[in-house]
mmCIF file of C-alpha atoms in Angstrom:
data_model
loop_
_atom_site.group_PDB
_atom_site.id
_atom_site.type_symbol
_atom_site.label_atom_id
_atom_site.label_comp_id
_atom_site.label_asym_id
_atom_site.label_seq_id
_atom_site.Cartn_x
_atom_site.Cartn_y
_atom_site.Cartn_z
ATOM 1 C CA MET A 10 163.300 -128.301 -153.382
ATOM 2 C CA ASP A 11 163.667 -131.102 -156.048
ATOM 3 C CA PHE A 12 166.692 -130.592 -157.895
ATOM 4 C CA THR A 13 165.814 -132.430 -161.155
ATOM 5 C CA ASP A 14 162.246 -130.861 -161.247
ATOM 6 C CA PHE A 15 163.497 -127.391 -160.778
ATOM 7 C CA VAL A 16 166.483 -127.569 -163.034
ATOM 8 C CA PHE A 17 165.243 -129.847 -165.969
ATOM 9 C CA ILE A 18 161.435 -130.341 -165.859
ATOM 10 C CA LYS A 19 160.815 -126.636 -165.022
ATOM 11 C CA GLY A 20 163.760 -125.443 -167.252
ATOM 12 C CA ASN A 21 165.260 -123.195 -164.666
ATOM 13 C CA GLY A 22 168.806 -124.448 -165.312
ATOM 14 C CA LEU A 23 171.672 -124.281 -162.770
ATOM 15 C CA LYS A 24 171.392 -120.779 -162.598
ATOM 16 C CA GLY A 25 168.004 -120.625 -161.291
ATOM 17 C CA PHE A 26 169.072 -123.438 -158.539
ATOM 18 C CA VAL A 27 171.766 -121.247 -157.492
ATOM 19 C CA ASP A 28 169.781 -118.281 -157.222
ATOM 20 C CA ALA A 29 167.228 -120.072 -155.039
ATOM 21 C CA GLY A 30 169.815 -119.963 -152.266
ATOM 22 C CA LEU A 31 171.980 -123.014 -152.852
ATOM 23 C CA GLU A 32 174.362 -123.506 -149.871
ATOM 24 C CA THR A 33 175.825 -126.712 -150.371
ATOM 25 C CA LEU A 34 176.769 -128.837 -153.608
ATOM 26 C CA PRO A 35 173.920 -131.127 -154.826
ATOM 27 C CA GLN A 36 175.188 -134.841 -155.100
ATOM 28 C CA GLN A 37 174.645 -134.714 -158.957
ATOM 29 C CA TYR A 38 177.704 -132.329 -159.243
ATOM 30 C CA ILE A 39 180.180 -134.038 -156.909
ATOM 31 C CA GLN A 40 183.072 -135.539 -158.918
ATOM 32 C CA PRO A 41 184.728 -139.024 -157.797
ATOM 33 C CA PRO A 42 188.051 -138.138 -155.824
ATOM 34 C CA GLU A 43 190.384 -139.381 -158.682
ATOM 35 C CA GLN A 44 188.682 -137.199 -161.442
ATOM 36 C CA ARG A 45 188.700 -133.819 -159.175
ATOM 37 C CA PHE A 46 191.097 -131.034 -160.131
ATOM 38 C CA ASP A 47 194.314 -131.258 -157.975
ATOM 39 C CA LEU A 48 196.170 -127.960 -157.901
ATOM 40 C CA SER A 49 199.527 -129.869 -157.251
ATOM 41 C CA GLN A 50 199.040 -130.977 -161.128
ATOM 42 C CA VAL A 51 199.549 -127.315 -162.205
ATOM 43 C CA ILE A 52 202.501 -126.681 -164.255
ATOM 44 C CA THR A 53 203.740 -123.259 -163.298
ATOM 45 C CA GLU A 54 206.877 -123.124 -165.303
ATOM 46 C CA GLU A 55 204.950 -123.214 -168.555
ATOM 47 C CA SER A 56 202.661 -120.780 -170.234
ATOM 48 C CA LEU A 57 200.933 -120.611 -173.638
ATOM 49 C CA PRO A 58 202.301 -118.304 -176.288
ATOM 50 C CA LEU A 59 200.824 -114.973 -176.619
ATOM 51 C CA ILE A 60 200.810 -113.876 -180.400
ATOM 52 C CA ASP A 61 200.462 -110.298 -181.757
ATOM 53 C CA VAL A 62 198.730 -110.708 -185.001
ATOM 54 C CA SER A 63 198.569 -107.187 -186.014
ATOM 55 C CA ASN A 64 200.392 -107.833 -189.218
ATOM 56 C CA TRP A 65 198.899 -111.410 -190.514
ATOM 57 C CA ASP A 66 201.275 -110.969 -193.350
ATOM 58 C CA ASP A 67 204.443 -111.241 -191.409
ATOM 59 C CA PRO A 68 206.161 -114.584 -191.658
ATOM 60 C CA GLU A 69 207.055 -114.525 -187.978
ATOM 61 C CA VAL A 70 203.638 -114.188 -187.108
ATOM 62 C CA ALA A 71 202.824 -117.421 -189.276
ATOM 63 C CA LYS A 72 205.633 -119.161 -187.865
ATOM 64 C CA SER A 73 204.496 -118.698 -184.201
ATOM 65 C CA ILE A 74 200.890 -119.611 -185.116
ATOM 66 C CA CYS A 75 201.995 -123.042 -186.617
ATOM 67 C CA GLU A 76 204.444 -123.848 -184.111
ATOM 68 C CA ALA A 77 201.897 -123.143 -181.109
ATOM 69 C CA ALA A 78 199.447 -125.174 -183.115
ATOM 70 C CA SER A 79 202.046 -128.185 -183.386
ATOM 71 C CA LYS A 80 203.310 -127.905 -179.950
ATOM 72 C CA TRP A 81 200.748 -126.659 -177.609
ATOM 73 C CA GLY A 82 197.447 -126.914 -179.423
ATOM 74 C CA PHE A 83 196.486 -123.557 -177.736
ATOM 75 C CA PHE A 84 197.430 -119.903 -178.023
ATOM 76 C CA GLN A 85 196.225 -116.497 -177.398
ATOM 77 C CA ILE A 86 195.973 -113.903 -179.919
ATOM 78 C CA ILE A 87 196.057 -109.977 -179.456
ATOM 79 C CA ASN A 88 195.616 -107.015 -181.718
ATOM 80 C CA HIS A 89 193.321 -109.093 -183.581
ATOM 81 C CA GLY A 90 190.938 -106.432 -184.817
ATOM 82 C CA ILE A 91 187.857 -106.633 -182.872
ATOM 83 C CA THR A 92 187.577 -103.912 -180.529
ATOM 84 C CA MET A 93 187.778 -103.792 -176.793
ATOM 85 C CA GLU A 94 184.145 -102.368 -176.931
ATOM 86 C CA ALA A 95 182.841 -105.177 -178.832
ATOM 87 C CA LEU A 96 184.755 -107.518 -176.637
ATOM 88 C CA GLU A 97 183.214 -106.149 -173.394
ATOM 89 C CA SER A 98 179.573 -105.633 -175.066
ATOM 90 C CA MET A 99 179.841 -109.510 -175.871
ATOM 91 C CA LYS A 100 180.516 -110.481 -172.216
ATOM 92 C CA SER A 101 177.991 -107.974 -170.960
ATOM 93 C CA ALA A 102 175.300 -109.672 -172.976
ATOM 94 C CA VAL A 103 175.944 -113.166 -171.500
ATOM 95 C CA HIS A 104 175.318 -111.685 -168.093
ATOM 96 C CA GLY A 105 172.477 -109.818 -169.485
ATOM 97 C CA PHE A 106 170.752 -113.125 -170.576
ATOM 98 C CA PHE A 107 171.542 -115.116 -167.578
ATOM 99 C CA GLY A 108 170.393 -112.114 -165.567
ATOM 100 C CA LEU A 109 166.848 -112.443 -166.884
ATOM 101 C CA PRO A 110 164.169 -114.155 -164.732
ATOM 102 C CA ASN A 111 163.797 -117.528 -165.016
ATOM 103 C CA ASP A 112 160.441 -117.597 -166.900
ATOM 104 C CA GLU A 113 162.218 -115.357 -169.693
ATOM 105 C CA ARG A 114 165.233 -117.664 -169.993
ATOM 106 C CA ARG A 115 162.735 -120.945 -169.854
ATOM 107 C CA LYS A 116 161.729 -119.676 -173.288
ATOM 108 C CA TYR A 117 164.787 -120.950 -174.886
ATOM 109 C CA TRP A 118 164.968 -124.276 -172.746
ATOM 110 C CA LYS A 119 166.273 -127.115 -175.212
ATOM 111 C CA GLY A 120 163.515 -129.238 -176.386
ATOM 112 C CA GLN A 121 160.852 -126.456 -175.997
ATOM 113 C CA SER A 122 162.691 -123.299 -177.375
ATOM 114 C CA ILE A 123 161.054 -120.874 -179.482
ATOM 115 C CA SER A 124 164.062 -120.897 -181.835
ATOM 116 C CA ASP A 125 165.067 -123.602 -183.854
ATOM 117 C CA THR A 126 168.747 -122.150 -183.844
ATOM 118 C CA ALA A 127 168.937 -120.855 -180.187
ATOM 119 C CA TYR A 128 168.541 -123.030 -177.072
ATOM 120 C CA LEU A 129 169.505 -123.285 -173.488
ATOM 121 C CA LYS A 130 170.832 -126.387 -171.731
ATOM 122 C CA THR A 131 172.791 -127.277 -168.608
ATOM 123 C CA SER A 132 176.038 -129.097 -168.236
ATOM 124 C CA PHE A 133 177.107 -130.964 -171.244
ATOM 125 C CA ILE A 134 174.796 -134.059 -171.903
ATOM 126 C CA PRO A 135 172.850 -134.454 -168.779
ATOM 127 C CA GLU A 136 171.035 -137.767 -169.772
ATOM 128 C CA LYS A 137 174.402 -139.404 -170.525
ATOM 129 C CA GLU A 138 176.538 -138.133 -167.584
ATOM 130 C CA LYS A 139 177.172 -139.879 -164.203
ATOM 131 C CA VAL A 140 178.175 -136.581 -162.722
ATOM 132 C CA LEU A 141 176.863 -133.098 -164.118
ATOM 133 C CA GLU A 142 179.100 -130.181 -165.020
ATOM 134 C CA TRP A 143 178.932 -126.851 -163.265
ATOM 135 C CA LYS A 144 177.510 -124.538 -166.080
ATOM 136 C CA ASP A 145 174.510 -123.526 -168.254
ATOM 137 C CA THR A 146 175.051 -122.716 -171.996
ATOM 138 C CA LEU A 147 172.889 -120.733 -174.322
ATOM 139 C CA CYS A 148 173.695 -122.213 -177.743
ATOM 140 C CA PHE A 149 173.572 -120.536 -181.192
ATOM 141 C CA ARG A 150 173.738 -122.283 -184.572
ATOM 142 C CA PHE A 151 174.419 -120.491 -187.683
ATOM 143 C CA ILE A 152 173.295 -121.819 -190.955
ATOM 144 C CA PRO A 153 174.743 -120.255 -194.156
ATOM 145 C CA GLY A 154 172.434 -118.144 -195.983
ATOM 146 C CA ASP A 155 169.903 -118.237 -193.169
ATOM 147 C CA ASP A 156 169.220 -114.669 -192.129
ATOM 148 C CA GLU A 157 165.607 -115.142 -190.560
ATOM 149 C CA SER A 158 166.147 -117.509 -187.696
ATOM 150 C CA SER A 159 167.897 -114.816 -185.638
ATOM 151 C CA SER A 160 164.535 -112.935 -185.398
ATOM 152 C CA LEU A 161 163.571 -115.228 -182.481
ATOM 153 C CA TRP A 162 166.725 -114.988 -180.469
ATOM 154 C CA PRO A 163 166.841 -113.491 -177.073
ATOM 155 C CA PRO A 164 166.685 -109.549 -177.708
ATOM 156 C CA VAL A 165 168.905 -109.054 -174.870
ATOM 157 C CA CYS A 166 171.809 -110.498 -176.650
ATOM 158 C CA LYS A 167 170.796 -111.101 -180.196
ATOM 159 C CA ASP A 168 172.721 -108.078 -181.738
ATOM 160 C CA GLN A 169 175.840 -108.589 -179.731
ATOM 161 C CA VAL A 170 175.968 -112.254 -180.791
ATOM 162 C CA LEU A 171 175.433 -111.451 -184.562
ATOM 163 C CA ASP A 172 177.883 -108.592 -184.739
ATOM 164 C CA TYR A 173 180.784 -110.680 -182.689
ATOM 165 C CA THR A 174 180.320 -113.607 -184.969
ATOM 166 C CA LYS A 175 180.531 -111.432 -188.141
ATOM 167 C CA ARG A 176 183.833 -109.718 -186.657
ATOM 168 C CA SER A 177 185.077 -113.028 -185.737
ATOM 169 C CA GLU A 178 184.670 -114.720 -189.277
ATOM 170 C CA THR A 179 187.549 -112.396 -190.632
ATOM 171 C CA ILE A 180 190.058 -113.824 -187.857
ATOM 172 C CA ILE A 181 188.684 -117.405 -188.455
ATOM 173 C CA LYS A 182 189.764 -117.219 -192.036
ATOM 174 C CA ARG A 183 193.012 -115.632 -191.535
ATOM 175 C CA LEU A 184 193.925 -118.319 -189.015
ATOM 176 C CA LEU A 185 192.693 -121.027 -191.292
ATOM 177 C CA GLU A 186 194.889 -119.715 -194.292
ATOM 178 C CA VAL A 187 198.011 -119.684 -191.960
ATOM 179 C CA LEU A 188 197.660 -123.100 -190.676
ATOM 180 C CA LEU A 189 196.718 -124.560 -193.956
ATOM 181 C CA LYS A 190 199.372 -122.835 -196.047
ATOM 182 C CA SER A 191 202.012 -124.557 -193.454
ATOM 183 C CA LEU A 192 200.304 -127.901 -194.642
ATOM 184 C CA ASN A 193 201.107 -126.944 -198.295
ATOM 185 C CA VAL A 194 197.646 -125.967 -199.049
ATOM 186 C CA LYS A 195 198.315 -122.906 -201.509
ATOM 187 C CA GLU A 196 194.831 -121.457 -201.577
ATOM 188 C CA ILE A 197 191.400 -122.208 -199.582
ATOM 189 C CA ASP A 198 188.705 -121.971 -202.259
ATOM 190 C CA LYS A 199 185.048 -121.450 -201.613
ATOM 191 C CA SER A 200 184.352 -125.300 -201.473
ATOM 192 C CA THR A 201 187.311 -125.918 -198.927
ATOM 193 C CA GLU A 202 186.471 -123.102 -196.740
ATOM 194 C CA TYR A 203 182.897 -124.545 -196.450
ATOM 195 C CA ASP A 204 184.039 -127.558 -195.679
ATOM 196 C CA LEU A 205 186.292 -126.160 -192.933
ATOM 197 C CA MET A 206 183.632 -123.719 -191.352
ATOM 198 C CA GLY A 207 180.464 -124.606 -192.890
ATOM 199 C CA SER A 208 178.920 -124.696 -189.379
ATOM 200 C CA LEU A 209 179.489 -122.237 -186.570
ATOM 201 C CA LEU A 210 178.276 -122.630 -183.201
ATOM 202 C CA LEU A 211 178.447 -120.073 -180.577
ATOM 203 C CA ASN A 212 177.855 -120.613 -176.950
ATOM 204 C CA LEU A 213 177.389 -118.150 -174.209
ATOM 205 C CA ILE A 214 178.641 -120.301 -171.122
ATOM 206 C CA TYR A 215 177.732 -119.002 -167.505
ATOM 207 C CA TYR A 216 179.482 -120.859 -164.599
ATOM 208 C CA PRO A 217 177.875 -119.644 -161.522
ATOM 209 C CA HIS A 218 179.510 -119.219 -158.199
ATOM 210 C CA CYS A 219 179.853 -122.696 -156.516
ATOM 211 C CA PRO A 220 179.885 -123.466 -152.842
ATOM 212 C CA ASN A 221 182.416 -126.257 -153.014
ATOM 213 C CA PRO A 222 184.409 -125.856 -156.348
ATOM 214 C CA GLU A 223 187.105 -128.260 -155.188
ATOM 215 C CA LEU A 224 184.527 -131.058 -155.608
ATOM 216 C CA THR A 225 183.030 -130.419 -158.991
ATOM 217 C CA ALA A 226 184.056 -129.370 -162.640
ATOM 218 C CA GLY A 227 182.842 -126.419 -164.767
ATOM 219 C CA ALA A 228 183.898 -128.464 -167.684
ATOM 220 C CA GLY A 229 185.592 -131.865 -167.462
ATOM 221 C CA PRO A 230 188.648 -132.869 -169.513
ATOM 222 C CA HIS A 231 187.624 -132.847 -173.048
ATOM 223 C CA ALA A 232 189.015 -131.729 -176.704
ATOM 224 C CA ASP A 233 187.011 -129.963 -179.132
ATOM 225 C CA VAL A 234 185.689 -131.591 -182.253
ATOM 226 C CA SER A 235 185.811 -128.502 -184.089
ATOM 227 C CA THR A 236 188.309 -127.388 -186.927
ATOM 228 C CA ILE A 237 189.398 -124.665 -184.568
ATOM 229 C CA THR A 238 187.775 -122.824 -181.546
ATOM 230 C CA ILE A 239 188.085 -119.235 -180.678
ATOM 231 C CA LEU A 240 187.219 -118.155 -177.128
ATOM 232 C CA LEU A 241 186.703 -115.097 -175.233
ATOM 233 C CA GLN A 242 186.794 -115.395 -171.801
ATOM 234 C CA ASP A 243 186.206 -113.049 -168.770
ATOM 235 C CA ASP A 244 188.917 -111.796 -166.194
ATOM 236 C CA ILE A 245 187.914 -114.450 -163.619
ATOM 237 C CA GLY A 246 190.010 -117.505 -165.325
ATOM 238 C CA GLY A 247 189.651 -120.978 -164.427
ATOM 239 C CA LEU A 248 190.695 -122.592 -167.813
ATOM 240 C CA TYR A 249 193.420 -125.199 -167.820
ATOM 241 C CA VAL A 250 195.086 -126.918 -170.774
ATOM 242 C CA ARG A 251 197.002 -130.461 -170.623
ATOM 243 C CA GLY A 252 200.606 -129.825 -170.559
ATOM 244 C CA THR A 253 202.775 -130.983 -173.526
ATOM 245 C CA ASP A 254 203.891 -134.224 -171.870
ATOM 246 C CA GLY A 255 200.504 -135.470 -171.443
ATOM 247 C CA GLU A 256 200.684 -134.914 -167.642
ATOM 248 C CA GLY A 257 199.674 -131.854 -165.403
ATOM 249 C CA TRP A 258 197.612 -128.823 -166.404
ATOM 250 C CA ILE A 259 198.835 -125.424 -167.580
ATOM 251 C CA GLN A 260 196.679 -122.410 -166.688
ATOM 252 C CA VAL A 261 195.182 -120.013 -169.441
ATOM 253 C CA PRO A 262 195.322 -116.638 -167.635
ATOM 254 C CA PRO A 263 192.759 -114.030 -168.899
ATOM 255 C CA VAL A 264 194.643 -111.281 -170.819
ATOM 256 C CA GLU A 265 192.727 -108.202 -171.621
ATOM 257 C CA GLY A 266 191.735 -108.013 -175.291
ATOM 258 C CA ALA A 267 193.143 -111.293 -176.029
ATOM 259 C CA LEU A 268 191.187 -114.261 -177.611
ATOM 260 C CA VAL A 269 192.047 -117.969 -177.011
ATOM 261 C CA VAL A 270 192.594 -120.227 -180.002
ATOM 262 C CA ASN A 271 192.891 -123.891 -179.790
ATOM 263 C CA ILE A 272 193.092 -126.622 -182.372
ATOM 264 C CA GLY A 273 190.103 -128.943 -182.653
ATOM 265 C CA ASP A 274 190.050 -132.773 -183.681
ATOM 266 C CA VAL A 275 189.093 -132.169 -187.258
ATOM 267 C CA LEU A 276 192.230 -130.107 -187.819
ATOM 268 C CA GLN A 277 194.598 -132.750 -185.887
ATOM 269 C CA ILE A 278 193.109 -135.312 -188.386
ATOM 270 C CA MET A 279 193.529 -133.132 -191.497
ATOM 271 C CA SER A 280 197.049 -132.613 -190.425
ATOM 272 C CA ASN A 281 197.759 -136.187 -189.763
ATOM 273 C CA ASP A 282 198.726 -135.068 -186.152
ATOM 274 C CA ARG A 283 200.942 -132.251 -187.192
ATOM 275 C CA TYR A 284 198.681 -130.195 -185.187
ATOM 276 C CA LYS A 285 197.251 -130.972 -182.035
ATOM 277 C CA SER A 286 193.716 -131.035 -180.396
ATOM 278 C CA ILE A 287 194.469 -130.817 -176.652
ATOM 279 C CA GLU A 288 192.465 -131.627 -173.586
ATOM 280 C CA HIS A 289 191.131 -128.826 -171.628
ATOM 281 C CA ARG A 290 189.059 -128.305 -168.434
ATOM 282 C CA VAL A 291 187.258 -125.608 -166.662
ATOM 283 C CA VAL A 292 187.397 -125.063 -162.843
ATOM 284 C CA ALA A 293 184.499 -123.702 -160.907
ATOM 285 C CA ASN A 294 184.812 -120.426 -158.578
ATOM 286 C CA ARG A 295 183.657 -120.138 -155.116
ATOM 287 C CA SER A 296 182.705 -116.533 -155.051
ATOM 288 C CA LYS A 297 182.439 -115.264 -158.689
ATOM 289 C CA ASN A 298 180.116 -115.966 -161.941
ATOM 290 C CA ARG A 299 182.334 -116.671 -164.990
ATOM 291 C CA VAL A 300 181.295 -116.238 -168.365
ATOM 292 C CA SER A 301 182.920 -117.451 -171.457
ATOM 293 C CA ILE A 302 181.945 -117.170 -175.278
ATOM 294 C CA PRO A 303 183.491 -120.102 -177.578
ATOM 295 C CA ILE A 304 182.886 -120.094 -181.282
ATOM 296 C CA PHE A 305 183.152 -123.541 -182.656
ATOM 297 C CA VAL A 306 184.180 -123.414 -186.104
ATOM 298 C CA ASN A 307 182.919 -126.733 -187.413
ATOM 299 C CA PRO A 308 182.947 -128.521 -191.022
ATOM 300 C CA ARG A 309 179.482 -128.963 -192.650
ATOM 301 C CA ALA A 310 177.680 -132.095 -191.484
ATOM 302 C CA GLU A 311 178.187 -133.633 -195.091
ATOM 303 C CA ALA A 312 181.933 -133.017 -195.241
ATOM 304 C CA LEU A 313 184.453 -135.593 -195.610
ATOM 305 C CA ILE A 314 187.294 -135.248 -193.006
ATOM 306 C CA GLY A 315 190.329 -137.208 -193.163
ATOM 307 C CA PRO A 316 194.178 -136.162 -193.938
ATOM 308 C CA LEU A 317 194.224 -133.453 -196.738
ATOM 309 C CA PRO A 318 195.851 -134.675 -200.126
ATOM 310 C CA GLU A 319 198.684 -132.171 -199.587
ATOM 311 C CA VAL A 320 199.647 -133.690 -196.182
ATOM 312 C CA ALA A 321 198.999 -137.540 -197.392
ATOM 313 C CA ALA A 322 201.363 -136.929 -200.287
ATOM 314 C CA SER A 323 204.340 -136.425 -198.002
ATOM 315 C CA GLU A 324 203.403 -138.750 -195.256
ATOM 316 C CA VAL A 325 204.906 -142.040 -194.738
ATOM 317 C CA GLN A 326 202.009 -143.508 -192.606
ATOM 318 C CA LEU A 327 198.487 -141.994 -192.316
ATOM 319 C CA VAL A 328 196.857 -142.202 -188.878
ATOM 320 C CA TYR A 329 193.400 -141.325 -189.982
ATOM 321 C CA LYS A 330 190.759 -142.497 -192.293
ATOM 322 C CA GLN A 331 188.198 -140.365 -193.997
ATOM 323 C CA VAL A 332 184.844 -139.888 -192.059
ATOM 324 C CA VAL A 333 181.867 -138.049 -192.408
ATOM 325 C CA TYR A 334 182.022 -135.210 -190.044
ATOM 326 C CA GLY A 335 178.083 -135.396 -189.084
ATOM 327 C CA ASP A 336 178.818 -139.073 -187.997
ATOM 328 C CA TYR A 337 182.122 -137.846 -185.941
ATOM 329 C CA PHE A 338 180.036 -135.036 -184.171
ATOM 330 C CA ASN A 339 177.187 -137.143 -183.429
ATOM 331 C CA ALA A 340 179.324 -139.784 -181.923
ATOM 332 C CA TYR A 341 181.038 -137.128 -179.812
ATOM 333 C CA TYR A 342 177.741 -135.833 -178.486
ATOM 334 C CA SER A 343 176.186 -139.091 -177.724
ATOM 335 C CA LYS A 344 178.288 -139.553 -174.381
ATOM 336 C CA ALA A 345 179.690 -137.455 -171.666
ATOM 337 C CA HIS A 346 183.235 -135.807 -171.950
ATOM 338 C CA GLU A 347 185.888 -138.415 -172.031
ATOM 339 C CA GLY A 348 189.092 -136.646 -172.470
ATOM 340 C CA LYS A 349 190.672 -137.480 -176.079
ATOM 341 C CA LYS A 350 188.838 -140.828 -176.792
ATOM 342 C CA ALA A 351 186.411 -139.406 -179.384
ATOM 343 C CA ILE A 352 189.502 -138.999 -182.072
ATOM 344 C CA LYS A 353 189.619 -142.733 -182.024
ATOM 345 C CA PHE A 354 186.346 -142.718 -184.212
ATOM 346 C CA ALA A 355 188.730 -141.612 -187.121
ATOM 347 C CA LYS A 356 191.712 -143.713 -186.719
ATOM 348 C CA ILE A 357 192.685 -146.120 -189.151
#
């Protein structure tokens, strides 16, 4: 079976290739030895904060969130208001879509999808990558005021995606209020809110079981170009975050009912490095199929991003300039994952 023809041209994706009886790792997925995940680099004595946000108005909750954003760039939240049933339904929806026959999934293959705002792809940027990442992703793009495009989304997961995104928006707004208040932004008006979260992207990511997980990467080391990212992961695990000293990796263990929150490049830029957008990676699993659902909270494409006026007023030296977010986004998606290098685009 020709790998390129089956996966890309026929639009079956990695899932279709694995289902066809894959026994050994294709050469296209084998990472150079120096880029493979080394378990000896795992920092077992450190763990990310787990924050109970049942009372958003508690000053200690706000303090914990901002401290985590400054030190770790990652944290998990519990008692956030989304029911366990809604979370489990969302995870089931991912398995539902990727459990469809090849010809049903293929209707949404990137470049030929029946929907302008939902498309299926494999790896990250296959045409730019020397080595592919071990995953398939169904991407959903939310456009403010557009209530019609979802009519063409896959019926097996459409309702869950819409419901989960609506529930998540409340959490996103509360998080941004807390994080910006600590930067002396007194109030997020509608214009600022639109700049911060004017474009939401939700991904249903499927990492099939892998015959040689030690040789490949579910996702290579990268930071997000979002304002913030909200992630729902299943109980299998595999997410690792760069240690605070810039070395080693900290595991993000699955916590029942929790959402993982991480700072994106945009908020690092807006805070002039007070908040940290941190590298993270995903390790493949030998025996289990892993799913995760990130919501990338992005500014609108035309928005100017740079240190906030409230931040600039108190800084001796600014690290970043004003850039158009769409330009930053396009630069990031024009090449393979490359750690934290993307943020240089906005540096003075």
